[in-house]
């Protein structure tokens, strides 16, 4: 077998004959002479050392080998077409990949909807998505690793970043129903909160090193994963603040209950979300789409 001389043109002719059902129909579709199509298929069969079509009947039929190799040919052609499309888009200024850093409090349903719309408009652009907390989102943008970030758990926007205000996320204090704090009616005094384990999000960024936000207890347990915090809250391991959309099902089922602190009423406190990006970042079509799509958001639907 000599496959070194295989060409994309041969594979395209192979796929066209299979799709058209005959050499004549394929020749018409390709704008070539039937003899040229027949020659291309014959040469391909010789190089592969297997017959691709059974020519014993009126119309050529794919052989067993032809059926299997056609899948390979389509895969190769698909990859080449995708490469050419991405190269053409890049030549026109479109990014090949976009890196986004989103705060862990950003509603998942809203993010999925945005990504689905983006894929429809930019099918050739790949996405690198990072979910972070506190200063890690801003740090990714400042360092140039992320083209765009969405802040939530970081209450301040670094002054050297441009920002666009997004809808608020509601934040509520919650505990498991068997927790001691769940038995207290009304607002819980600070000295009581201080003696209970508070579950707190943390990150490893230098931007928020040694800084605490909304921490009321000297018995704070810190973790970087919101899912872990959620599980510990449901297990009664402590109390903490959570986005209301994340714990909505738990509150409805009674797995968690709200508590009233000095900062957060039972219905939830509004947590501002901000889209941030560097002023020197050149916005191509894909990044511009994200900036516009986020700026159009008016509210977050609950998960």
XYZ file of C-alpha atoms in Angstrom:
303
model
C 0.000 0.000 0.000
C 1.315 3.450 -0.919
C -0.677 6.091 0.948
C 1.956 8.816 0.792
C 0.514 10.146 -2.434
C -3.069 10.361 -1.203
C -4.562 13.776 -1.868
C -7.492 15.706 -0.452
C -8.878 15.912 -3.958
C -9.085 12.117 -4.151
C -10.915 11.990 -0.834
C -13.366 14.667 -1.982
C -14.060 12.727 -5.177
C -14.513 9.536 -3.136
C -17.039 11.227 -0.833
C -18.861 12.852 -3.756
C -19.287 9.549 -5.621
C -20.673 7.960 -2.439
C -23.073 10.870 -1.952
C -24.143 11.102 -5.609
C -24.594 7.390 -6.189
C -22.778 7.260 -9.520
C -19.613 8.402 -11.245
C -21.617 10.443 -13.746
C -23.601 12.297 -11.073
C -20.408 12.950 -9.117
C -18.720 14.311 -12.243
C -21.619 16.713 -12.791
C -21.517 17.862 -9.156
C -17.763 18.434 -9.339
C -17.821 19.983 -12.805
C -15.443 17.380 -14.221
C -15.390 14.741 -16.899
C -16.628 11.307 -15.841
C -13.323 9.815 -16.937
C -11.456 12.109 -14.501
C -13.676 10.957 -11.628
C -13.216 7.314 -12.559
C -9.455 7.799 -12.773
C -9.327 9.463 -9.345
C -11.244 6.587 -7.732
C -9.189 3.949 -9.531
C -5.941 5.594 -8.438
C -7.195 5.829 -4.854
C -8.150 2.148 -4.843
C -4.715 1.181 -6.154
C -2.983 3.247 -3.485
C -5.116 1.771 -0.713
C -4.923 -1.750 -2.206
C -8.657 -2.302 -1.605
C -11.717 -1.838 -3.834
C -13.931 1.005 -2.626
C -16.846 0.380 -4.987
C -18.480 -2.724 -6.435
C -19.063 -1.902 -10.097
C -20.872 -5.118 -11.037
C -24.339 -3.520 -10.977
C -25.810 -0.504 -12.771
C -24.816 1.845 -9.967
C -21.552 1.508 -8.026
C -22.050 0.238 -4.480
C -19.671 0.806 -1.605
C -17.780 -2.291 -0.560
C -17.388 -3.186 3.114
C -13.940 -1.584 3.032
C -15.375 1.433 1.219
C -17.969 1.993 3.945
C -15.333 1.981 6.663
C -12.805 4.100 4.768
C -15.480 6.607 3.790
C -15.876 7.432 7.489
C -12.146 8.121 7.682
C -12.247 10.237 4.533
C -15.130 12.341 5.864
C -13.307 12.857 9.153
C -10.163 14.057 7.365
C -12.159 16.354 5.078
C -14.112 17.746 8.023
C -10.910 18.571 9.905
C -9.383 20.232 6.855
C -12.536 22.262 6.179
C -12.642 23.377 9.812
C -8.977 24.377 9.651
C -9.535 26.405 6.491
C -12.590 28.116 7.982
C -10.714 29.017 11.185
C -7.734 30.308 9.181
C -10.009 32.460 7.001
C -11.740 33.858 10.083
C -8.393 34.600 11.750
C -7.187 36.384 8.617
C -10.231 38.659 8.957
C -9.412 39.481 12.584
C -11.516 36.849 14.369
C -10.018 35.093 17.371
C -9.356 31.348 17.164
C -9.850 30.937 20.909
C -11.349 33.063 23.655
C -10.488 32.709 27.344
C -13.108 33.729 29.904
C -12.887 33.888 33.697
C -16.243 33.810 35.512
C -16.969 34.204 39.175
C -18.273 31.091 40.890
C -21.436 33.020 41.856
C -22.436 33.676 38.221
C -25.636 31.661 37.555
C -24.874 28.485 35.636
C -28.060 28.597 33.550
C -27.241 32.106 32.345
C -23.683 31.043 31.473
C -24.870 27.974 29.555
C -27.351 30.086 27.581
C -24.630 32.582 26.665
C -22.251 29.814 25.581
C -24.953 28.186 23.448
C -25.660 31.469 21.650
C -21.940 32.115 21.205
C -21.383 28.714 19.614
C -24.116 29.421 17.062
C -22.497 32.691 16.060
C -18.863 31.572 16.262
C -18.706 27.808 15.596
C -15.003 27.938 14.744
C -13.889 29.691 17.934
C -12.900 27.476 20.862
C -13.598 28.540 24.445
C -11.373 28.226 27.488
C -13.522 28.784 30.570
C -12.192 29.289 34.097
C -14.455 29.431 37.162
C -12.809 31.271 40.043
C -13.604 33.180 43.243
C -12.611 36.490 44.822
C -9.466 38.033 43.333
C -8.590 35.138 41.045
C -10.942 36.346 38.296
C -9.505 39.873 38.247
C -5.981 38.479 38.474
C -6.516 36.372 35.333
C -7.653 39.467 33.438
C -4.868 41.702 34.768
C -2.234 39.102 33.854
C -3.671 38.810 30.344
C -4.541 35.130 30.742
C -8.264 35.863 30.371
C -9.655 38.256 27.770
C -12.690 39.009 29.907
C -13.757 38.380 33.485
C -16.949 38.543 35.510
C -16.508 39.525 39.158
C -18.939 38.692 41.934
C -17.339 37.525 45.151
C -14.742 40.313 44.895
C -16.588 43.423 46.145
C -14.155 45.913 44.575
C -13.118 46.408 40.962
C -9.373 46.995 40.482
C -9.000 50.604 39.275
C -6.959 49.750 36.169
C -9.703 47.563 34.664
C -12.670 48.773 32.628
C -15.980 47.410 33.873
C -19.619 47.026 32.870
C -22.302 46.558 35.524
C -24.328 43.337 35.289
C -27.489 42.214 37.114
C -27.211 41.503 40.825
C -27.118 38.046 42.385
C -29.055 37.534 45.620
C -26.946 36.292 48.516
C -28.525 34.590 51.553
C -27.223 33.253 54.862
C -28.097 29.569 55.239
C -27.659 26.637 57.616
C -28.941 23.084 57.872
C -32.275 22.865 59.766
C -30.674 20.962 62.677
C -27.941 23.569 63.149
C -28.008 25.634 66.333
C -28.358 28.904 64.397
C -31.526 27.614 62.708
C -33.267 27.625 66.090
C -32.794 31.382 66.592
C -35.710 33.589 65.599
C -35.002 36.994 64.052
C -31.661 38.689 63.620
C -28.683 36.756 65.035
C -26.329 38.824 67.204
C -22.732 39.132 66.066
C -21.324 37.558 69.218
C -23.392 34.423 68.513
C -22.210 34.190 64.894
C -18.638 34.593 66.051
C -18.790 31.364 68.071
C -20.098 29.252 65.185
C -18.079 27.782 62.300
C -18.522 29.933 59.199
C -17.850 28.365 55.815
C -16.027 30.892 53.641
C -14.826 30.929 50.033
C -11.159 31.686 49.547
C -8.667 31.789 46.683
C -4.926 31.740 46.183
C -4.597 35.010 44.249
C -2.162 37.661 45.434
C -4.827 40.289 44.768
C -6.892 39.237 47.798
C -4.201 37.630 49.937
C -4.902 37.995 53.667
C -8.229 39.716 52.976
C -11.626 38.569 54.263
C -15.034 39.657 53.024
C -18.239 39.166 55.050
C -16.456 36.976 57.613
C -18.028 37.252 61.097
C -16.570 34.238 62.862
C -13.199 33.507 64.385
C -13.907 29.849 63.505
C -13.902 30.281 59.728
C -13.299 27.276 57.507
C -11.964 28.364 54.105
C -12.301 26.535 50.821
C -11.936 27.451 47.134
C -14.783 25.306 45.781
C -18.429 26.398 45.988
C -19.665 22.825 45.580
C -17.707 21.716 48.646
C -19.069 24.640 50.650
C -22.587 23.732 49.552
C -22.148 20.107 50.632
C -20.738 21.098 54.026
C -23.638 23.472 54.628
C -26.153 20.726 53.901
C -24.240 18.416 56.238
C -24.636 20.927 59.065
C -20.902 21.618 59.318
C -21.354 25.371 59.619
C -23.187 28.415 58.319
C -22.402 30.617 55.341
C -23.569 32.913 52.589
C -24.657 31.355 49.275
C -26.153 32.636 46.009
C -29.889 32.156 46.315
C -30.122 30.512 42.880
C -27.675 27.802 44.040
C -29.626 26.873 47.182
C -33.163 27.498 45.871
C -34.018 23.778 45.740
C -32.537 23.219 49.206
C -34.635 26.043 50.672
C -37.780 24.741 48.954
C -37.207 21.197 50.249
C -36.086 22.214 53.728
C -32.553 20.835 53.410
C -31.347 24.365 54.208
C -32.996 27.323 55.929
C -32.189 31.024 55.824
C -30.827 32.958 58.773
C -30.858 36.705 59.397
C -27.523 38.422 60.014
C -26.629 42.084 60.312
C -25.530 42.145 56.646
C -28.072 39.894 54.965
C -31.868 39.835 55.410
C -33.783 36.552 54.793
C -34.870 37.539 51.290
C -31.242 38.024 50.254
C -28.803 40.870 49.789
C -27.983 42.164 46.313
C -24.464 41.231 45.233
C -23.257 43.359 42.279
C -21.716 41.505 39.338
C -19.218 43.258 37.084
C -17.780 42.425 33.666
C -14.121 43.543 33.582
C -11.478 43.745 30.864
C -8.180 45.476 30.231
C -8.319 48.810 28.360
C -5.397 47.759 26.152
C -7.070 44.509 25.107
C -7.884 44.611 21.389
C -11.421 43.310 20.976
C -11.964 41.057 17.990
C -15.427 39.914 16.875
C -15.684 37.114 19.478
C -14.676 39.264 22.459
C -16.936 42.078 21.226
C -19.816 39.600 21.149
C -19.250 38.703 24.812
C -19.013 42.338 25.886
C -22.268 43.162 24.094
C -24.088 40.019 25.276
C -23.173 40.605 28.914
C -24.093 44.300 28.702
C -27.565 43.306 27.447
C -28.310 41.146 30.487
C -31.086 42.620 32.607
C -31.733 39.854 35.124
C -30.656 36.335 36.016
C -33.238 33.573 35.873
C -32.955 31.175 38.824
C -31.277 27.792 38.206
